[in-house]
Amino acid sequence: MLSIEMGRKDGIALLEPHGPLSKEDFISAARQIDPLIEERGGLAGLIIHTDHFPGWESFGALVSHIRFVKNHHKHLRKIAIVTDAKEVGAREKMASHFIAAKIRHFKYEQLEAAKLWIQEED
């Protein structure tokens, strides 16, 4: 399951996975995020907040995740990955080659710092 909180004022989408991700999680995320992108012309940022990455329910869910990233990364200015998961460093470096948005890692308890970073002008 994926909890999604949309910040209409600050243009920040907060995603918090709770268990393995499903295809439906990414469909739901797109349904909630796309209208805000349309309204604002893009988002200031997206925050992924989780103590660990829960993985995917199926191969189809992984494909949906890749499709979601492909369809949305150009509409995001920044992505904050807020987690203590050990594998995030390698994934962050790999993703930075394929994603237009700036990506930064924060420790799990630094959610507010991540929000402030996204709100900073570059």
PDB file of C-alpha atoms in Angstrom:
ATOM      1  CA  MET A   1       0.000   0.000   0.000  1.00  0.00           C
ATOM      2  CA  LEU A   2       1.151   3.525  -0.818  1.00  0.00           C
ATOM      3  CA  SER A   3      -0.073   6.523   1.169  1.00  0.00           C
ATOM      4  CA  ILE A   4      -0.087   9.730  -0.842  1.00  0.00           C
ATOM      5  CA  GLU A   5      -0.373  13.237   0.573  1.00  0.00           C
ATOM      6  CA  MET A   6      -0.602  16.114  -1.873  1.00  0.00           C
ATOM      7  CA  GLY A   7       0.611  19.552  -0.820  1.00  0.00           C
ATOM      8  CA  ARG A   8      -1.458  21.872  -2.994  1.00  0.00           C
ATOM      9  CA  LYS A   9       0.150  25.015  -1.540  1.00  0.00           C
ATOM     10  CA  ASP A  10       3.793  23.909  -1.686  1.00  0.00           C
ATOM     11  CA  GLY A  11       3.565  21.576  -4.701  1.00  0.00           C
ATOM     12  CA  ILE A  12       5.081  18.631  -2.839  1.00  0.00           C
ATOM     13  CA  ALA A  13       3.807  15.064  -3.118  1.00  0.00           C
ATOM     14  CA  LEU A  14       4.610  12.863  -0.107  1.00  0.00           C
ATOM     15  CA  LEU A  15       4.624   9.111  -0.793  1.00  0.00           C
ATOM     16  CA  GLU A  16       4.891   6.625   2.071  1.00  0.00           C
ATOM     17  CA  PRO A  17       4.949   2.922   1.180  1.00  0.00           C
ATOM     18  CA  HIS A  18       3.503   0.484   3.724  1.00  0.00           C
ATOM     19  CA  GLY A  19       4.240  -2.986   2.433  1.00  0.00           C
ATOM     20  CA  PRO A  20       5.112  -4.265  -1.050  1.00  0.00           C
ATOM     21  CA  LEU A  21       4.052  -1.908  -3.837  1.00  0.00           C
ATOM     22  CA  SER A  22       1.344  -2.938  -6.300  1.00  0.00           C
ATOM     23  CA  LYS A  23       0.377  -1.864  -9.823  1.00  0.00           C
ATOM     24  CA  GLU A  24      -2.666  -0.195  -8.292  1.00  0.00           C
ATOM     25  CA  ASP A  25      -0.430   1.930  -6.034  1.00  0.00           C
ATOM     26  CA  PHE A  26       1.139   3.583  -9.078  1.00  0.00           C
ATOM     27  CA  ILE A  27      -2.198   4.015 -10.847  1.00  0.00           C
ATOM     28  CA  SER A  28      -3.559   5.701  -7.724  1.00  0.00           C
ATOM     29  CA  ALA A  29      -0.452   7.883  -7.387  1.00  0.00           C
ATOM     30  CA  ALA A  30      -0.779   9.060 -11.000  1.00  0.00           C
ATOM     31  CA  ARG A  31      -4.479   9.844 -10.521  1.00  0.00           C
ATOM     32  CA  GLN A  32      -3.654  12.055  -7.548  1.00  0.00           C
ATOM     33  CA  ILE A  33      -0.449  13.653  -8.823  1.00  0.00           C
ATOM     34  CA  ASP A  34      -1.402  14.313 -12.463  1.00  0.00           C
ATOM     35  CA  PRO A  35      -4.114  16.923 -11.723  1.00  0.00           C
ATOM     36  CA  LEU A  36      -1.682  18.888  -9.543  1.00  0.00           C
ATOM     37  CA  ILE A  37       0.977  18.747 -12.272  1.00  0.00           C
ATOM     38  CA  GLU A  38      -1.622  19.960 -14.780  1.00  0.00           C
ATOM     39  CA  GLU A  39      -2.761  22.747 -12.451  1.00  0.00           C
ATOM     40  CA  ARG A  40       0.723  23.964 -11.506  1.00  0.00           C
ATOM     41  CA  GLY A  41       2.695  23.036 -14.631  1.00  0.00           C
ATOM     42  CA  GLY A  42       4.839  20.688 -12.527  1.00  0.00           C
ATOM     43  CA  LEU A  43       5.654  19.928  -8.918  1.00  0.00           C
ATOM     44  CA  ALA A  44       8.273  21.455  -6.660  1.00  0.00           C
ATOM     45  CA  GLY A  45       9.103  17.953  -5.557  1.00  0.00           C
ATOM     46  CA  LEU A  46       8.276  14.476  -4.467  1.00  0.00           C
ATOM     47  CA  ILE A  47       9.259  12.908  -1.158  1.00  0.00           C
ATOM     48  CA  ILE A  48       9.537   9.174  -0.641  1.00  0.00           C
ATOM     49  CA  HIS A  49       9.407   8.594   3.127  1.00  0.00           C
ATOM     50  CA  THR A  50       9.957   5.062   4.407  1.00  0.00           C
ATOM     51  CA  ASP A  51      12.103   3.349   6.998  1.00  0.00           C
ATOM     52  CA  HIS A  52      12.952   0.650   4.409  1.00  0.00           C
ATOM     53  CA  PHE A  53      12.069  -0.063   0.803  1.00  0.00           C
ATOM     54  CA  PRO A  54       9.330  -2.743   0.809  1.00  0.00           C
ATOM     55  CA  GLY A  55       9.814  -4.009  -2.754  1.00  0.00           C
ATOM     56  CA  TRP A  56       7.055  -4.884  -5.224  1.00  0.00           C
ATOM     57  CA  GLU A  57       4.174  -7.363  -5.127  1.00  0.00           C
ATOM     58  CA  SER A  58       4.916  -8.594  -8.641  1.00  0.00           C
ATOM     59  CA  PHE A  59       6.889  -8.019 -11.797  1.00  0.00           C
ATOM     60  CA  GLY A  60       3.885  -6.077 -13.108  1.00  0.00           C
ATOM     61  CA  ALA A  61       4.169  -3.735 -10.123  1.00  0.00           C
ATOM     62  CA  LEU A  62       7.854  -3.140 -10.934  1.00  0.00           C
ATOM     63  CA  VAL A  63       6.917  -2.330 -14.545  1.00  0.00           C
ATOM     64  CA  SER A  64       4.219   0.074 -13.296  1.00  0.00           C
ATOM     65  CA  HIS A  65       6.823   1.753 -11.071  1.00  0.00           C
ATOM     66  CA  ILE A  66       9.193   2.229 -14.010  1.00  0.00           C
ATOM     67  CA  ARG A  67       6.352   3.589 -16.160  1.00  0.00           C
ATOM     68  CA  PHE A  68       5.334   5.996 -13.356  1.00  0.00           C
ATOM     69  CA  VAL A  69       8.903   7.331 -13.098  1.00  0.00           C
ATOM     70  CA  LYS A  70       9.185   7.656 -16.898  1.00  0.00           C
ATOM     71  CA  ASN A  71       5.932   9.613 -17.117  1.00  0.00           C
ATOM     72  CA  HIS A  72       6.527  11.932 -14.153  1.00  0.00           C
ATOM     73  CA  HIS A  73      10.220  12.690 -13.551  1.00  0.00           C
ATOM     74  CA  LYS A  74      10.313  15.595 -16.033  1.00  0.00           C
ATOM     75  CA  HIS A  75       7.506  17.321 -14.109  1.00  0.00           C
ATOM     76  CA  LEU A  76       9.411  17.305 -10.798  1.00  0.00           C
ATOM     77  CA  ARG A  77      12.083  19.774  -9.770  1.00  0.00           C
ATOM     78  CA  LYS A  78      13.433  17.713  -6.859  1.00  0.00           C
ATOM     79  CA  ILE A  79      13.060  14.254  -5.351  1.00  0.00           C
ATOM     80  CA  ALA A  80      13.891  13.610  -1.691  1.00  0.00           C
ATOM     81  CA  ILE A  81      14.415  10.030  -0.595  1.00  0.00           C
ATOM     82  CA  VAL A  82      13.899  10.036   3.171  1.00  0.00           C
ATOM     83  CA  THR A  83      14.951   6.672   4.547  1.00  0.00           C
ATOM     84  CA  ASP A  84      17.551   4.810   6.544  1.00  0.00           C
ATOM     85  CA  ALA A  85      17.605   1.959   4.003  1.00  0.00           C
ATOM     86  CA  LYS A  86      21.203   1.016   3.275  1.00  0.00           C
ATOM     87  CA  GLU A  87      20.740   0.344  -0.460  1.00  0.00           C
ATOM     88  CA  VAL A  88      19.522   3.871  -1.243  1.00  0.00           C
ATOM     89  CA  GLY A  89      22.962   5.275  -2.092  1.00  0.00           C
ATOM     90  CA  ALA A  90      23.540   2.989  -5.057  1.00  0.00           C
ATOM     91  CA  ARG A  91      19.961   3.432  -6.316  1.00  0.00           C
ATOM     92  CA  GLU A  92      20.221   7.208  -5.994  1.00  0.00           C
ATOM     93  CA  LYS A  93      23.422   7.316  -8.078  1.00  0.00           C
ATOM     94  CA  MET A  94      21.942   5.051 -10.742  1.00  0.00           C
ATOM     95  CA  ALA A  95      18.645   6.973 -10.890  1.00  0.00           C
ATOM     96  CA  SER A  96      20.389  10.338 -11.243  1.00  0.00           C
ATOM     97  CA  HIS A  97      21.550   9.269 -14.724  1.00  0.00           C
ATOM     98  CA  PHE A  98      17.969   8.744 -15.928  1.00  0.00           C
ATOM     99  CA  ILE A  99      15.903  11.274 -13.962  1.00  0.00           C
ATOM    100  CA  ALA A 100      15.668  14.980 -14.787  1.00  0.00           C
ATOM    101  CA  ALA A 101      14.878  16.033 -11.199  1.00  0.00           C
ATOM    102  CA  LYS A 102      17.573  16.652  -8.597  1.00  0.00           C
ATOM    103  CA  ILE A 103      17.725  13.771  -6.128  1.00  0.00           C
ATOM    104  CA  ARG A 104      18.895  13.946  -2.519  1.00  0.00           C
ATOM    105  CA  HIS A 105      18.922  11.430   0.312  1.00  0.00           C
ATOM    106  CA  PHE A 106      17.890  12.305   3.875  1.00  0.00           C
ATOM    107  CA  LYS A 107      17.777  10.139   6.995  1.00  0.00           C
ATOM    108  CA  TYR A 108      14.325   8.855   7.945  1.00  0.00           C
ATOM    109  CA  GLU A 109      13.869  11.367  10.765  1.00  0.00           C
ATOM    110  CA  GLN A 110      14.751  14.333   8.485  1.00  0.00           C
ATOM    111  CA  LEU A 111      11.367  14.682   6.764  1.00  0.00           C
ATOM    112  CA  GLU A 112      11.079  18.396   7.575  1.00  0.00           C
ATOM    113  CA  ALA A 113      14.610  19.049   6.283  1.00  0.00           C
ATOM    114  CA  ALA A 114      13.643  17.318   3.023  1.00  0.00           C
ATOM    115  CA  LYS A 115      10.586  19.571   2.672  1.00  0.00           C
ATOM    116  CA  LEU A 116      12.723  22.665   3.269  1.00  0.00           C
ATOM    117  CA  TRP A 117      15.276  21.513   0.667  1.00  0.00           C
ATOM    118  CA  ILE A 118      12.538  21.063  -1.932  1.00  0.00           C
ATOM    119  CA  GLN A 119      11.196  24.537  -1.209  1.00  0.00           C
ATOM    120  CA  GLU A 120      14.624  26.168  -1.653  1.00  0.00           C
ATOM    121  CA  GLU A 121      15.158  28.033  -4.907  1.00  0.00           C
ATOM    122  CA  ASP A 122      18.121  26.890  -6.946  1.00  0.00           C
TER     123      ASP A 122
END
